[in-house]
């Protein structure tokens, strides 16, 4: 059958045209839907991967910060540990913490396939890690290297400077540097999430437009998926922000978070005050090492919970360090109310904390308080002032206490810091050296020795006496270096006196409690004496009477007895000012007691002083111990002491402390006097 010829029909052509347009539109819609879906899926997955990477980087940074703080705590504890078993335990813990820091740092820099972290390639991040001024990588590797030096040295030779640098880096420079890394990851993640959120909203609108033409049955699943992904991105942004601003253990705001809340809640209203408290848990490091880190975490979480229960809802509680908390009272409180709150805080924190069915621990705290007028309050200044007040409270010992900030504290702290810095520079330049004060035989006036007394020749302030810088040096970790300088220069002086033909029997050097606690002190002193080929008996080890009393049975006793056994002379300084027992004098095998100047001044006119001093001299004589009187200034004092049977004399009436060069002239005059006296006796 022949086909029916096709007849042109405008309506049919119109219908076909509409059909073709519909098919093209339908195909285009599906194509557009596919493109939108693929784009949305690809961008979302990329954002999720990027978000996951930044979250892991944040977790690593926080873990690294915690590990750095742990190294600081362990290093400080290791430096002060006394028992060998405890030293070994702390050393192993310090080694593990050091390895944790290094491993976490390497994972951040080189990447971690298991965690989905790529190697560090972002120029901004590499600038933070490897360029000035941050140099996070250099600081971390220097921190690890300092820790390695501490671990590599025998415990007895641990350098206090290294410990000080480790603790300082763990408490200040490294946390500050890591905060910039955290902010970088947060900004990058927030930027990506914000950008993707805007794109997701645009895609959402475009998808709705296409869905309106193609039908709800095609687009409904895509709409639901777009909404779900958008909400997931917003949740991810919130999670990143929360992670960056909160402590993972306690859930409290961290240093970054407390500042954010401060800016939100503090109202700059005249006539009201904003108060900041900084709280330090006393001996938390010891508790952590004694009971383990799990118990330490329990104490921290319990302390955080108790602090939140004490304060008002409008107040801010934060954990700002290893065992440090902060409380900010933004809504005005007078000082009496603040001190009452501090009492409640200490009472609550010191309550027993259960660590098992039948066991508990207690911990107390130091509190530093600072207040500022709300109209002109500055966050950094307020928190720094509270920190200075806390430092003052800590300096008063391990008893719980509260210190309210006063402007003089900042001035004193700045002055101490300046003195410490200038002293360290002076040590490098050789501005610190001993003066020598002569000691003579009471009966004959012949030289019996010198005492080495440290002095600091400041380039601007002139000669500074020891009472103005010794305490600062001890607290700042420079005590050992000072002691080494005085010891070395004193022994070299003996050698130079010998070379000049003078017979100086001995030189006395003062040793602090910290020096005598060092396991290596005995070998170090012996090495210095052997190096100059001197006899040990020519070095007098001078110990304060208070050191003997405070260290009745520890490393000080052991080291003093070892020094005595090695042939060194043991001298008890400032005798009569403390309560040293006769048994301690015998146990320390003291060779000579130095009667404090308080018993010597005006002894020729004070009957009670004569009785007390005579009793000390006779007691020493009965024990076979020589007695030296310090602070002899007048002929009357000198004659009275000679009549009592004092063996040696020292003081301004004999000779003032003088630099080494002047001792040669003094010795020459003393030698001439002895020769003249001898000739008179012969004639």
XYZ file of C-alpha atoms in Angstrom:
683
model
C 0.000 0.000 0.000
C 1.328 3.330 -0.908
C 2.187 5.722 1.920
C -0.052 8.596 2.602
C 1.591 11.729 1.430
C 2.530 14.161 4.233
C 0.448 17.242 4.233
C 1.843 20.393 5.831
C -0.187 21.278 8.943
C 0.679 24.472 10.784
C -0.902 23.239 14.034
C 1.041 19.982 13.849
C 4.239 21.866 13.220
C 3.459 24.153 16.120
C 2.795 21.139 18.361
C 6.012 19.478 17.197
C 7.891 22.714 17.771
C 6.431 22.980 21.269
C 7.298 19.325 21.852
C 10.866 19.840 20.682
C 11.158 22.936 22.853
C 9.726 21.032 25.811
C 12.128 18.172 25.222
C 15.005 20.621 24.918
C 13.821 22.448 28.020
C 13.310 19.180 29.874
C 16.743 17.939 28.755
C 18.299 21.296 29.631
C 16.562 21.234 32.995
C 17.892 17.799 33.746
C 21.309 18.817 32.444
C 21.209 21.930 34.621
C 20.004 19.868 37.536
C 22.866 17.452 36.963
C 25.391 20.292 36.722
C 23.988 21.936 39.841
C 23.943 18.628 41.707
C 27.473 17.715 40.601
C 28.779 21.197 41.419
C 27.034 21.258 44.782
C 28.281 17.760 45.574
C 31.870 18.509 44.536
C 32.045 21.820 46.383
C 30.356 20.396 49.467
C 32.673 17.405 49.592
C 35.651 19.705 49.119
C 34.422 21.974 51.917
C 33.809 18.985 54.185
C 37.308 17.684 53.475
C 38.748 21.149 54.042
C 36.681 21.533 57.203
C 37.801 18.111 58.430
C 41.423 18.996 57.722
C 41.173 22.271 59.649
C 39.400 20.596 62.575
C 42.147 17.962 62.755
C 44.770 20.715 62.504
C 43.045 22.559 65.364
C 42.974 19.357 67.421
C 46.667 18.785 66.697
C 47.508 22.384 67.630
C 45.580 22.075 70.906
C 47.170 18.725 71.664
C 50.589 20.181 70.891
C 49.917 23.168 73.159
C 48.855 20.797 75.951
C 51.957 18.648 75.402
C 54.194 21.762 75.473
C 52.632 22.883 78.754
C 53.113 19.344 80.083
C 56.828 19.504 79.162
C 57.061 22.823 81.017
C 55.416 21.400 84.141
C 57.512 18.219 84.040
C 60.745 20.141 83.438
C 60.094 22.365 86.449
C 59.242 19.319 88.558
C 62.280 17.383 87.271
C 64.545 20.288 88.170
C 63.307 20.336 91.767
C 63.011 16.544 92.275
C 65.136 15.131 95.088
C 64.745 11.373 95.164
C 66.435 9.270 92.446
C 63.291 7.201 91.893
C 61.208 10.311 91.436
C 63.860 11.790 89.146
C 63.811 8.696 86.929
C 60.007 8.697 86.797
C 59.912 12.398 85.924
C 62.653 11.973 83.331
C 60.686 9.205 81.581
C 57.529 11.314 81.685
C 59.467 14.314 80.311
C 60.884 12.159 77.506
C 57.383 10.940 76.554
C 55.991 14.460 76.604
C 58.897 15.656 74.468
C 58.234 12.870 71.942
C 54.547 13.857 71.868
C 55.434 17.465 71.052
C 57.808 16.458 68.267
C 55.438 13.859 66.772
C 52.481 16.267 66.758
C 54.625 18.979 65.163
C 55.909 16.638 62.439
C 52.348 15.524 61.669
C 51.287 19.131 61.203
C 54.223 20.012 58.974
C 54.558 16.797 56.920
C 50.898 15.749 56.956
C 49.111 12.610 58.141
C 47.490 10.297 55.592
C 45.362 8.485 58.190
C 43.864 11.748 59.459
C 43.527 13.170 55.947
C 45.984 16.006 56.641
C 48.084 16.950 53.583
C 51.631 18.285 53.851
C 51.889 21.982 54.639
C 51.802 23.960 51.381
C 49.782 27.106 52.097
C 52.180 30.098 51.749
C 50.538 31.958 54.647
C 50.902 28.920 56.923
C 54.485 28.254 55.850
C 55.234 31.915 56.583
C 53.915 31.433 60.140
C 55.985 28.302 60.606
C 59.236 29.176 58.875
C 59.565 32.987 58.480
C 60.045 35.933 60.821
C 58.672 37.017 63.231
C 56.790 33.878 64.299
C 59.050 31.000 63.215
C 56.809 28.425 64.877
C 58.863 25.566 63.436
C 62.115 27.056 64.758
C 60.600 27.692 68.201
C 59.204 24.151 68.417
C 62.498 22.574 67.323
C 64.420 24.851 69.713
C 62.018 23.872 72.505
C 62.551 20.167 71.709
C 66.324 20.722 71.496
C 66.365 22.419 74.922
C 64.409 19.468 76.321
C 66.891 17.067 74.694
C 69.752 18.940 76.359
C 68.060 18.567 79.743
C 67.425 14.862 79.102
C 70.940 14.271 77.788
C 72.614 15.815 80.809
C 73.014 13.806 84.003
C 70.472 14.932 86.563
C 73.224 16.416 88.619
C 74.324 18.681 85.727
C 70.936 19.974 84.638
C 71.367 23.652 83.732
C 68.805 25.826 85.508
C 68.931 28.263 82.558
C 67.652 25.495 80.259
C 64.827 24.720 82.670
C 63.958 28.410 82.903
C 63.886 28.758 79.087
C 61.738 25.618 78.708
C 59.226 26.806 81.332
C 59.148 30.326 79.843
C 58.584 29.016 76.282
C 55.916 26.577 77.482
C 54.079 29.300 79.399
C 54.351 32.290 77.017
C 56.040 32.318 73.597
C 54.912 28.947 72.196
C 51.224 29.218 73.311
C 51.137 32.726 71.784
C 52.656 31.465 68.520
C 50.267 28.492 68.379
C 47.303 30.839 68.945
C 48.215 32.528 65.647
C 48.261 29.119 63.958
C 44.836 28.351 65.455
C 43.458 31.679 64.244
C 44.831 30.967 60.764
C 43.023 27.617 60.558
C 39.870 29.117 61.987
C 39.912 32.027 59.527
C 40.559 29.723 56.583
C 37.826 27.327 57.623
C 35.359 30.103 58.382
C 36.155 31.811 55.090
C 35.646 28.639 53.112
C 32.453 27.819 54.966
C 31.074 31.346 54.531
C 31.878 31.360 50.838
C 30.366 27.939 50.353
C 27.323 28.972 52.368
C 26.728 31.882 49.977
C 27.268 29.623 46.991
C 24.952 27.018 48.475
C 22.244 29.684 48.918
C 22.685 30.783 45.296
C 22.574 27.180 44.112
C 19.547 26.670 46.300
C 17.728 29.557 44.581
C 18.754 28.384 41.128
C 17.631 24.887 41.940
C 14.223 26.173 43.039
C 13.834 28.040 39.757
C 14.630 24.929 37.735
C 12.414 22.798 39.930
C 9.492 25.149 39.357
C 9.717 24.391 35.617
C 10.584 20.685 35.793
C 8.252 19.620 38.573
C 8.501 19.000 42.239
C 8.813 15.252 41.754
C 12.297 15.739 40.244
C 13.628 18.463 42.491
C 12.265 17.602 45.926
C 15.165 15.253 46.852
C 17.669 17.809 45.576
C 16.092 20.583 47.663
C 16.199 18.464 50.746
C 19.817 17.562 50.066
C 20.765 21.214 49.507
C 19.116 22.273 52.777
C 20.791 19.434 54.648
C 24.210 20.282 53.241
C 23.778 23.994 53.971
C 22.827 23.319 57.586
C 25.744 20.895 57.882
C 28.112 23.640 56.726
C 26.715 26.058 59.296
C 27.097 23.386 61.984
C 30.679 22.827 60.850
C 31.377 26.560 61.168
C 29.969 26.558 64.712
C 32.062 23.497 65.596
C 35.243 25.134 64.334
C 34.519 28.293 66.312
C 33.704 26.323 69.480
C 36.835 24.173 69.153
C 39.020 27.249 68.729
C 37.556 29.072 71.734
C 37.015 26.295 74.311
C 39.092 23.897 76.396
C 38.401 20.313 75.360
C 38.827 18.826 78.847
C 36.593 21.108 80.917
C 34.412 22.639 78.228
C 35.256 26.106 79.580
C 36.323 29.001 77.341
C 40.072 29.186 76.758
C 42.232 32.304 76.438
C 40.712 33.132 73.048
C 37.174 32.397 74.204
C 37.313 34.425 77.409
C 38.373 37.489 75.446
C 35.465 37.034 73.033
C 33.001 36.740 75.940
C 34.620 39.707 77.674
C 33.978 41.918 74.658
C 30.389 40.681 74.436
C 29.399 41.021 78.089
C 31.378 43.924 79.496
C 29.377 47.142 79.359
C 31.431 50.332 79.401
C 29.369 52.025 82.088
C 30.818 54.772 84.319
C 30.803 54.270 88.056
C 31.060 50.478 87.916
C 33.982 48.059 88.068
C 35.044 45.054 86.059
C 36.929 42.439 88.082
C 39.264 39.675 86.937
C 40.489 36.793 89.081
C 43.329 34.488 88.113
C 43.421 31.224 90.044
C 46.317 28.773 90.323
C 45.910 25.305 91.857
C 48.692 24.823 94.421
C 51.007 21.834 93.871
C 48.872 20.525 91.017
C 51.987 19.290 89.193
C 52.947 17.199 92.234
C 49.416 15.768 92.455
C 49.486 15.014 88.737
C 52.737 13.095 89.034
C 51.789 11.331 92.275
C 48.307 10.140 91.276
C 48.547 10.130 87.480
C 47.131 12.295 84.704
C 43.666 10.741 84.842
C 43.295 11.887 88.443
C 44.721 15.252 87.446
C 42.066 15.554 84.727
C 39.390 14.683 87.296
C 40.653 17.441 89.594
C 40.616 19.970 86.751
C 37.087 19.039 85.639
C 35.798 19.077 89.226
C 37.444 22.440 89.895
C 35.890 23.867 86.716
C 32.451 22.591 87.733
C 32.760 24.063 91.229
C 33.836 27.436 89.897
C 30.821 27.596 87.564
C 28.498 26.728 90.449
C 29.856 29.554 92.636
C 29.657 32.477 90.214
C 26.642 34.185 88.634
C 25.320 33.317 85.179
C 26.588 36.649 83.867
C 30.146 35.940 85.082
C 32.773 34.262 82.906
C 34.768 31.206 83.989
C 37.669 30.062 81.784
C 40.633 27.726 81.833
C 43.616 29.735 80.623
C 46.488 27.309 81.265
C 47.520 23.919 82.607
C 46.249 24.478 86.167
C 45.218 28.122 85.828
C 41.657 29.406 85.717
C 40.205 32.882 85.253
C 36.956 34.395 86.474
C 35.695 37.691 85.043
C 32.939 39.629 86.827
C 31.632 42.067 84.187
C 28.701 43.501 86.136
C 30.307 45.528 88.908
C 31.256 44.266 92.362
C 32.930 46.114 95.210
C 36.154 44.800 96.706
C 34.493 43.359 99.819
C 32.162 41.246 97.666
C 35.086 40.126 95.518
C 37.128 39.040 98.547
C 34.113 37.173 99.912
C 33.829 35.411 96.544
C 37.537 34.499 96.734
C 36.953 32.921 100.146
C 34.055 30.879 98.740
C 36.210 29.811 95.788
C 39.021 28.608 98.047
C 36.560 26.819 100.354
C 34.891 25.081 97.417
C 38.094 24.110 95.599
C 39.733 22.794 98.777
C 36.848 20.409 99.522
C 37.782 16.714 99.050
C 37.618 15.363 95.500
C 36.745 11.685 95.260
C 39.194 9.646 93.170
C 37.872 6.215 94.072
C 35.451 4.472 96.343
C 37.476 5.108 99.501
C 39.987 7.731 98.465
C 40.026 11.459 97.846
C 42.434 14.343 97.297
C 42.446 17.973 98.370
C 43.853 20.973 96.589
C 43.955 24.667 97.464
C 44.608 27.740 95.391
C 46.267 31.117 95.029
C 44.095 33.963 93.723
C 45.151 37.211 92.095
C 42.541 39.979 91.885
C 42.456 43.073 89.670
C 39.731 45.686 89.179
C 39.286 48.495 86.664
C 36.671 51.141 86.054
C 34.191 49.786 83.510
C 34.258 53.000 81.491
C 37.965 52.689 80.656
C 38.613 48.969 81.090
C 41.182 47.276 78.859
C 41.143 43.474 78.674
C 44.877 42.917 78.293
C 45.773 45.356 81.059
C 43.155 43.908 83.418
C 44.268 40.294 82.899
C 47.947 41.224 83.147
C 47.293 42.993 86.448
C 45.455 39.923 87.788
C 48.405 37.783 86.689
C 50.850 40.059 88.532
C 48.710 39.821 91.678
C 48.647 36.024 91.309
C 52.450 35.970 91.016
C 52.660 37.975 94.237
C 50.349 35.499 95.990
C 52.451 32.569 94.720
C 55.658 34.184 95.979
C 54.352 34.006 99.554
C 54.521 30.211 99.682
C 52.227 27.231 99.321
C 49.568 28.490 101.724
C 46.321 29.459 100.031
C 45.981 33.215 99.759
C 44.476 36.150 97.890
C 46.386 39.186 96.632
C 44.696 42.312 95.277
C 46.653 44.096 92.561
C 48.345 47.378 93.407
C 50.260 49.554 90.893
C 53.448 49.149 92.929
C 53.405 45.416 92.121
C 53.803 46.129 88.416
C 56.608 48.574 89.145
C 58.378 46.072 91.406
C 57.960 43.254 88.889
C 59.235 45.405 86.041
C 62.189 46.474 88.207
C 63.000 42.846 89.082
C 62.741 41.839 85.421
C 65.002 44.726 84.438
C 67.501 43.834 87.147
C 67.489 40.182 86.083
C 68.030 41.077 82.424
C 70.829 43.525 83.242
C 72.412 40.995 85.605
C 72.432 38.345 82.890
C 74.071 40.830 80.528
C 76.547 41.717 83.279
C 77.453 38.059 83.732
C 78.196 37.834 80.015
C 80.367 40.981 80.126
C 82.231 39.960 83.290
C 80.746 42.747 85.423
C 80.132 40.331 88.319
C 83.136 39.321 90.413
C 84.167 38.844 94.058
C 85.639 41.345 96.485
C 87.827 39.926 99.231
C 87.624 40.791 102.949
C 90.636 39.789 105.082
C 90.489 37.572 108.158
C 93.288 37.570 110.762
C 94.401 35.578 113.780
C 93.107 37.382 116.865
C 96.287 36.962 118.912
C 98.918 37.725 116.294
C 97.176 39.695 113.563
C 98.604 37.318 110.947
C 96.488 36.715 107.860
C 94.286 33.623 108.235
C 92.307 33.972 105.022
C 89.891 35.997 102.932
C 86.149 35.760 102.404
C 84.983 36.113 98.780
C 81.959 38.463 98.592
C 80.186 38.896 95.246
C 79.823 42.383 93.760
C 78.230 43.727 90.566
C 79.909 46.624 88.781
C 76.938 48.065 86.869
C 77.960 50.242 83.892
C 75.471 52.985 84.889
C 74.573 52.455 88.559
C 78.073 51.716 89.784
C 78.986 49.078 92.352
C 75.885 47.191 93.519
C 75.993 45.255 96.828
C 74.760 41.647 96.866
C 71.593 42.201 98.909
C 70.137 44.145 95.948
C 70.466 41.363 93.396
C 71.151 37.957 94.994
C 67.460 37.119 95.612
C 66.572 38.180 92.067
C 69.380 35.992 90.719
C 68.216 32.949 92.690
C 64.588 33.353 91.601
C 65.616 34.010 88.000
C 67.805 30.905 87.725
C 71.156 32.722 87.732
C 72.268 31.609 91.200
C 74.364 28.706 89.932
C 76.202 30.892 87.408
C 76.945 33.489 90.093
C 78.265 30.784 92.407
C 80.497 29.340 89.695
C 82.006 32.763 88.956
C 82.751 33.514 92.625
C 84.234 30.049 93.198
C 86.464 30.184 90.141
C 87.703 33.720 90.820
C 88.308 32.941 94.510
C 90.433 29.894 93.699
C 92.328 31.845 91.047
C 93.002 34.519 93.688
C 94.588 31.869 95.935
C 96.834 30.822 93.082
C 97.828 34.433 92.341
C 98.569 35.162 96.026
C 100.836 32.113 96.063
C 102.587 33.337 92.920
C 103.091 36.770 94.535
C 104.776 35.143 97.541
C 102.026 35.671 100.101
C 100.965 32.923 102.475
C 97.155 33.023 102.502
C 95.911 29.864 104.257
C 92.448 29.793 102.752
C 89.603 31.632 101.044
C 85.957 31.271 102.116
C 83.124 31.087 99.574
C 79.432 31.265 100.433
C 77.206 28.508 99.023
C 73.420 28.784 98.873
C 70.953 26.029 99.664
C 70.210 25.651 95.953
C 73.885 25.111 95.133
C 74.360 22.583 97.928
C 71.320 20.592 96.781
C 72.920 20.001 93.372
C 74.133 16.417 93.111
C 77.129 17.533 91.041
C 78.344 20.307 93.356
C 80.969 18.178 95.113
C 82.573 16.918 91.907
C 82.416 20.400 90.408
C 84.255 21.984 93.363
C 86.837 19.186 93.403
C 87.397 19.634 89.666
C 87.977 23.391 90.052
C 90.425 22.858 92.948
C 92.305 20.107 91.083
C 92.461 22.269 87.958
C 94.519 24.855 89.835
C 96.496 22.248 91.812
C 95.292 23.558 95.195
C 94.758 21.673 98.427
C 91.059 21.219 99.372
C 91.669 22.501 102.922
C 92.403 25.949 101.500
C 88.776 26.384 100.450
C 86.233 27.227 103.146
C 82.670 26.152 102.351
C 80.564 28.803 104.094
C 76.985 27.775 104.918
C 74.345 29.955 106.520
C 73.037 28.659 109.837
C 69.501 28.846 108.391
C 70.498 26.484 105.574
C 71.560 23.890 108.139
C 68.274 24.247 110.025
C 66.025 24.143 106.936
C 67.819 21.155 105.434
C 68.067 18.804 108.357
C 68.037 15.585 106.364
C 68.398 15.840 102.593
C 70.919 16.292 99.797
C 72.447 19.347 101.503
C 73.570 17.189 104.442
C 74.941 14.516 102.128
C 76.855 16.989 99.997
C 78.297 18.864 102.987
C 79.534 15.588 104.482
C 81.029 14.603 101.113
C 82.826 17.963 100.934
C 84.135 17.486 104.451
C 85.343 13.990 103.576
C 87.141 15.425 100.551
C 89.162 17.709 102.826
C 87.334 21.042 102.469
C 86.806 23.321 105.490
C 83.169 23.645 106.622
C 82.246 27.023 108.110
C 78.909 28.016 109.653
C 78.066 31.628 108.745
C 75.932 34.096 110.797
C 76.195 31.811 113.814
C 73.819 32.723 116.635
C 71.006 34.086 114.428
C 69.247 30.737 114.058
C 68.734 27.677 116.210
C 71.434 25.274 115.089
C 71.742 22.456 117.585
C 74.988 21.039 118.931
C 74.109 17.725 117.306
C 73.909 19.469 113.927
C 77.268 21.126 114.477
C 78.775 17.707 115.082
C 76.832 16.011 112.288
C 77.932 18.599 109.739
C 81.514 18.305 111.078
C 81.851 22.093 111.218
C 85.448 23.396 111.387
C 84.661 27.001 112.242
C 81.655 29.081 113.321
C 81.413 32.721 112.278
C 79.727 34.679 115.065
C 77.226 37.111 113.574
C 78.064 40.820 113.677
C 74.931 41.405 115.796
C 76.781 39.894 118.758
C 79.981 41.870 118.063
C 78.863 45.469 117.599
C 79.411 47.376 120.900
C 80.434 44.164 122.687
C 83.020 46.132 124.682
C 80.259 48.189 126.311
C 77.340 45.727 126.413
C 77.538 43.195 129.236
C 74.735 40.964 127.886
C 76.433 40.702 124.490
C 79.680 39.699 126.193
C 77.906 36.932 128.119
C 76.188 35.508 125.017
C 79.272 35.721 122.843
C 81.493 34.182 125.506
C 79.034 31.286 125.819
C 79.219 30.673 122.053
C 83.021 30.847 122.046
C 83.313 28.399 124.961
C 80.792 26.019 123.386
C 82.759 26.032 120.118
C 86.012 25.536 122.015
C 84.503 22.584 123.872
C 83.505 20.996 120.567
C 86.943 21.565 119.050
C 85.561 24.192 116.649
C 87.308 27.488 115.897
C 85.343 30.738 116.329
C 85.605 33.800 114.062
C 83.932 37.094 114.986
C 82.393 39.080 112.112
C 81.797 42.832 112.030
C 84.784 43.899 114.141
C 85.118 47.673 113.741
C 86.686 49.239 116.842
C 89.833 48.562 118.925
C 87.620 48.048 121.971
C 85.635 45.316 120.250
C 88.840 43.710 119.025
C 90.462 43.631 122.476
C 87.291 42.282 124.120
C 87.035 39.440 121.588
C 90.727 38.570 122.006
C 90.233 38.341 125.754
C 87.370 35.885 125.215
C 89.581 33.535 123.218
C 88.099 34.183 119.763
C 90.380 32.547 117.200
C 89.906 34.829 114.154
C 88.603 38.346 113.422
C 86.919 39.893 110.394
C 85.334 43.297 109.830
C 85.899 46.882 108.713
C 88.279 47.352 111.654
C 90.494 44.701 110.056
C 89.905 45.509 106.413
C 87.036 46.374 104.117
C 86.006 44.124 101.199
C 88.301 45.045 98.321
C 88.994 44.003 94.706
C 91.815 41.542 94.184
C 94.368 44.179 93.121
C 94.005 46.001 96.452
C 94.528 42.799 98.450
C 98.168 42.747 97.351
C 98.823 46.112 99.026
C 96.933 45.066 102.163
C 98.910 41.825 102.367
C 102.159 43.723 101.953
C 101.265 46.048 104.843
C 100.206 43.089 107.005
C 103.447 41.299 106.187
C 105.513 44.354 107.161
C 103.547 44.658 110.410
C 104.244 41.011 111.244
C 107.948 41.438 110.504
C 108.148 44.567 112.704
C 106.279 42.788 115.478
C 108.650 39.825 115.230
C 111.749 42.062 115.423
C 110.397 43.806 118.527
C 109.743 40.461 120.164
C 113.298 39.277 119.406
C 114.877 42.472 120.685
